[in-house]
Every structure is written in C-alpha cells, then in structure tokens.
Amino acid sequence: MNFDFKAPQWSENVIIADGDYVDRVAFNLIVNFERMIGRRIPNADMARWLDCIALDGGLREGAGSVQAIFIHSEGKAALDNFTPGNYSDALDGKAFRDHLGEFLISAVEAKAPADPARLFVESAQLVCAAPEVKRVMLIPDADRHYDELRHALRGVADDKCVTVFAMEPMPGGNFRQEILGYSLMSALGIRADEIKQD
C-alpha cells in the first residue's frame, strides 16, 4: 500500500469515494437537471452529501466519528462540482461535526504508476479487514471497477455492514446497494417536486 490515511486507527464508520467518478456524476446531474427544471443548480454541498451517504449507509444520529476518504487521480486538485472541493486546501485533514457525529476527511492522490481504480479496491479491502471498522460505505467508479470490487468483497466478515453506491442496481454481491443519484440530488438542492412528471 503506498498511501497513509493519517489516522492512528480507523473509525467504526468509513466512507471511501472515487473522487473523479463522484465529481463526474455530479457534473452530469447538474447539466441534465438544469435543462430539465430550467434553473441554475449550484455545486453539491459536501457536508450534506456526506450526511446523505452516511444515512443511506445505515448511520443514525450520534454515530460518533466517520472517516471519509476521497481517492483521486494524480494532478486532480479538486472536486469541481462540490463546495468545498479543493482536496489540499479545503478537504484533506479537515473535519466537521453535525447531528450524525464528526466527519474526518482525507484525500489520497493515486500517483503514477498507481491506478486509482486498483487503489480504491485495495483500500476497500484494507478497511473491511480492520477489526474496529463496523460500517463501510463505498462509492466506486461502477463502470470501471465494480466487478473487481465485488470479487474483492466476497470474503468480508458477516458482522460488517458494507454498502456500495452506484447509479443503477448492479449484479449482486456480499453487500447492500444504494442508488448514488439520490444523495447527490439532495446535495445539489434538487427537490422531488421539481422533477415530478405531470
């Protein structure tokens, strides 16, 4: 493993996100929904999105601490469609606290020749194997490494609650699944009443 998550130990709750993928999906949602509902959509609110991911992953109020790790490709300095979004200035090593608990954020750059997809899968395996981790929420680039991730999670202990987020239901695995688009729409401020079909 060629990275350091800067934590003396893991939290019971860990989110790992492919930052490049999440940013790309947020951009696509912004473009499509601006056309559909006829108004400007601001960048996604990072704290609100992490809250939604945590809730969809099964956390409830007072969960304690949550580590959120963004893995991104070399040279990508920021999530362009999130606020805050700059990895080094606004996210890495930062934290916020709300009704769910404290969120500790890390950003990990996959420096060449490391492959961000492979680094994501290895990170998920590492976190799922840590005895202190009870709940893991994974946001992979489902188009690029879902099958590899599904295979890597086959041996995860039954006492772990693992949730994988994708834009559509994926072939089954040893984990729960949630739709990524719902949390992003909430973080982008897109209301259900704006997209109802008459």
Coordinates of C-alpha atoms in Angstrom, one line a residue:
M1 CA 0.0 0.0 0.0
N2 CA 1.5 3.3 -1.0
F3 CA -0.6 5.8 1.0
D4 CA -1.3 6.9 4.5
F5 CA -4.7 7.8 5.8
K6 CA -3.2 9.9 8.6
A7 CA -5.3 8.2 11.3
P8 CA -4.0 6.4 14.4
Q9 CA -6.8 3.9 14.0
W10 CA -9.9 3.5 11.9
S11 CA -13.3 4.8 12.9
E12 CA -16.2 2.4 13.2
N13 CA -17.7 4.1 10.1
V14 CA -15.7 4.7 6.9
I15 CA -16.7 6.2 3.6
I16 CA -14.4 5.6 0.6
A17 CA -15.3 7.5 -2.6
D18 CA -13.7 7.6 -6.0
G19 CA -13.4 11.4 -6.2
D20 CA -13.1 11.5 -10.0
Y21 CA -16.2 9.4 -10.5
V22 CA -18.3 11.3 -8.0
D23 CA -17.4 14.6 -9.5
R24 CA -18.2 13.4 -13.0
V25 CA -21.6 12.1 -11.9
A26 CA -22.4 15.4 -10.1
F27 CA -21.5 17.3 -13.3
N28 CA -23.8 15.1 -15.4
L29 CA -26.6 15.6 -13.0
I30 CA -26.1 19.4 -12.9
V31 CA -26.2 19.6 -16.7
N32 CA -29.2 17.3 -17.2
F33 CA -31.3 18.8 -14.4
E34 CA -30.6 22.4 -15.3
R35 CA -32.1 21.6 -18.7
M36 CA -35.0 19.7 -17.2
I37 CA -36.1 22.1 -14.5
G38 CA -35.0 25.3 -16.1
R39 CA -32.9 26.8 -13.3
R40 CA -29.2 27.0 -12.3
I41 CA -28.0 24.3 -10.0
P42 CA -25.2 25.2 -7.6
N43 CA -22.3 22.9 -6.7
A44 CA -23.1 20.0 -4.4
D45 CA -22.9 20.8 -0.7
M46 CA -20.1 18.4 0.5
A47 CA -21.3 18.1 4.1
R48 CA -24.9 17.5 3.0
W49 CA -23.7 14.8 0.6
L50 CA -21.6 13.0 3.2
D51 CA -24.6 13.1 5.6
C52 CA -26.8 11.5 2.9
I53 CA -24.2 8.8 2.2
A54 CA -23.9 8.1 5.9
L55 CA -27.7 7.9 6.4
D56 CA -28.1 5.7 3.3
G57 CA -25.3 3.5 4.7
G58 CA -27.3 3.0 7.9
L59 CA -25.8 5.5 10.3
R60 CA -28.2 7.3 12.7
E61 CA -27.9 10.3 14.9
G62 CA -25.0 10.3 17.3
A63 CA -23.0 7.7 15.3
G64 CA -19.7 9.0 16.7
S65 CA -17.0 9.5 14.1
V66 CA -17.0 8.9 10.3
Q67 CA -13.8 8.8 8.2
A68 CA -14.5 10.0 4.6
I69 CA -11.7 9.2 2.2
F70 CA -11.5 10.5 -1.4
I71 CA -9.2 8.7 -3.8
H72 CA -8.4 10.8 -6.9
S73 CA -6.1 10.7 -9.9
E74 CA -2.8 12.4 -10.0
G75 CA -2.9 16.1 -10.8
K76 CA -6.6 16.5 -10.0
A77 CA -6.6 19.2 -7.4
A78 CA -10.3 19.5 -6.6
L79 CA -13.8 18.2 -7.0
D80 CA -15.0 20.8 -9.4
N81 CA -18.7 20.3 -8.7
F82 CA -18.7 20.3 -4.9
T83 CA -18.3 23.0 -2.3
P84 CA -15.9 22.8 -0.7
G85 CA -14.0 20.9 -3.3
N86 CA -10.3 21.6 -3.2
Y87 CA -8.5 18.5 -1.9
S88 CA -5.4 20.1 -0.3
D89 CA -6.9 23.4 1.0
A90 CA -10.5 22.6 1.9
L91 CA -10.8 18.8 2.4
D92 CA -7.7 16.8 3.3
G93 CA -7.2 16.8 7.1
K94 CA -10.4 18.8 7.7
A95 CA -13.4 17.8 9.8
F96 CA -16.9 18.9 10.6
R97 CA -19.5 17.9 13.2
D98 CA -23.2 17.7 12.9
H99 CA -26.1 15.6 14.3
L100 CA -24.6 12.4 13.0
G101 CA -21.2 12.9 14.6
E102 CA -17.8 14.1 13.5
F103 CA -16.7 13.6 9.9
L104 CA -12.9 13.4 9.3
I105 CA -11.9 13.9 5.7
S106 CA -8.8 12.6 3.9
A107 CA -7.8 12.9 0.2
V108 CA -5.5 10.3 -1.3
E109 CA -3.8 11.0 -4.7
A110 CA -3.1 7.9 -6.8
K111 CA 0.3 8.9 -8.0
A112 CA 1.6 7.2 -11.2
P113 CA 2.1 4.4 -11.8
A114 CA -0.7 3.7 -9.2
D115 CA -4.1 3.1 -10.8
P116 CA -6.9 4.9 -8.9
A117 CA -9.3 2.0 -9.6
R118 CA -6.8 -0.5 -8.1
L119 CA -6.0 1.8 -5.2
F120 CA -9.8 2.0 -4.5
V121 CA -10.2 -1.8 -4.4
E122 CA -7.1 -2.2 -2.2
S123 CA -8.3 0.5 0.2
A124 CA -11.8 -1.1 0.4
Q125 CA -10.2 -4.5 1.3
L126 CA -7.9 -2.9 3.9
V127 CA -10.8 -1.0 5.6
C128 CA -13.1 -4.0 5.5
A129 CA -10.4 -6.2 7.2
A130 CA -9.8 -3.7 10.0
P131 CA -11.5 -5.2 13.2
E132 CA -12.5 -1.8 14.6
V133 CA -14.5 -0.9 11.4
K134 CA -18.2 -1.9 11.6
R135 CA -19.8 0.0 8.7
V136 CA -18.2 0.8 5.3
M137 CA -19.8 2.9 2.5
L138 CA -18.1 2.6 -0.9
I139 CA -18.6 4.8 -3.9
P140 CA -16.6 3.2 -6.7
D141 CA -16.5 4.0 -10.4
A142 CA -19.0 1.3 -11.2
D143 CA -18.2 1.5 -14.9
R144 CA -14.5 0.7 -14.4
H145 CA -14.1 -1.5 -11.3
Y146 CA -17.4 -2.8 -10.0
D147 CA -16.7 -6.4 -10.8
E148 CA -13.2 -6.3 -9.3
L149 CA -14.6 -4.7 -6.1
R150 CA -17.4 -7.2 -5.9
H151 CA -14.9 -10.1 -6.2
A152 CA -12.6 -8.4 -3.5
L153 CA -15.5 -8.1 -1.0
R154 CA -16.5 -11.8 -1.2
G155 CA -14.7 -12.6 2.0
V156 CA -15.9 -9.7 4.1
A157 CA -16.9 -10.8 7.6
D158 CA -20.6 -11.1 8.2
D159 CA -20.5 -8.6 11.1
K160 CA -19.5 -5.8 8.7
C161 CA -22.2 -3.6 7.2
V162 CA -20.9 -2.8 3.7
T163 CA -23.0 -0.6 1.3
V164 CA -21.9 0.0 -2.3
F165 CA -23.4 3.1 -4.1
A166 CA -24.0 3.1 -7.9
M167 CA -26.2 5.0 -10.3
E168 CA -28.2 1.9 -11.0
P169 CA -28.7 -1.6 -9.4
M170 CA -25.7 -3.8 -10.1
P171 CA -25.3 -7.6 -10.1
G172 CA -25.4 -8.8 -6.5
G173 CA -22.6 -9.2 -4.1
N174 CA -21.8 -9.7 -0.4
F175 CA -23.0 -6.1 0.5
R176 CA -26.0 -3.8 0.4
Q177 CA -26.6 -1.5 -2.5
E178 CA -28.0 2.1 -2.7
I179 CA -28.6 4.5 -5.6
L180 CA -25.9 7.2 -5.6
G181 CA -28.1 9.7 -7.5
Y182 CA -30.4 10.3 -4.6
S183 CA -27.7 11.6 -2.2
L184 CA -26.2 13.8 -5.0
M185 CA -29.6 15.2 -5.9
S186 CA -30.2 16.2 -2.3
A187 CA -26.7 17.8 -2.0
L188 CA -27.4 19.7 -5.3
G189 CA -30.6 21.1 -3.8
I190 CA -32.8 19.3 -6.4
R191 CA -36.3 18.9 -4.9
A192 CA -38.6 16.0 -5.7
D193 CA -41.5 18.4 -6.6
E194 CA -39.3 19.9 -9.3
I195 CA -38.9 16.7 -11.2
K196 CA -42.4 15.2 -10.9
Q197 CA -43.9 14.3 -14.2
D198 CA -47.4 15.6 -14.8

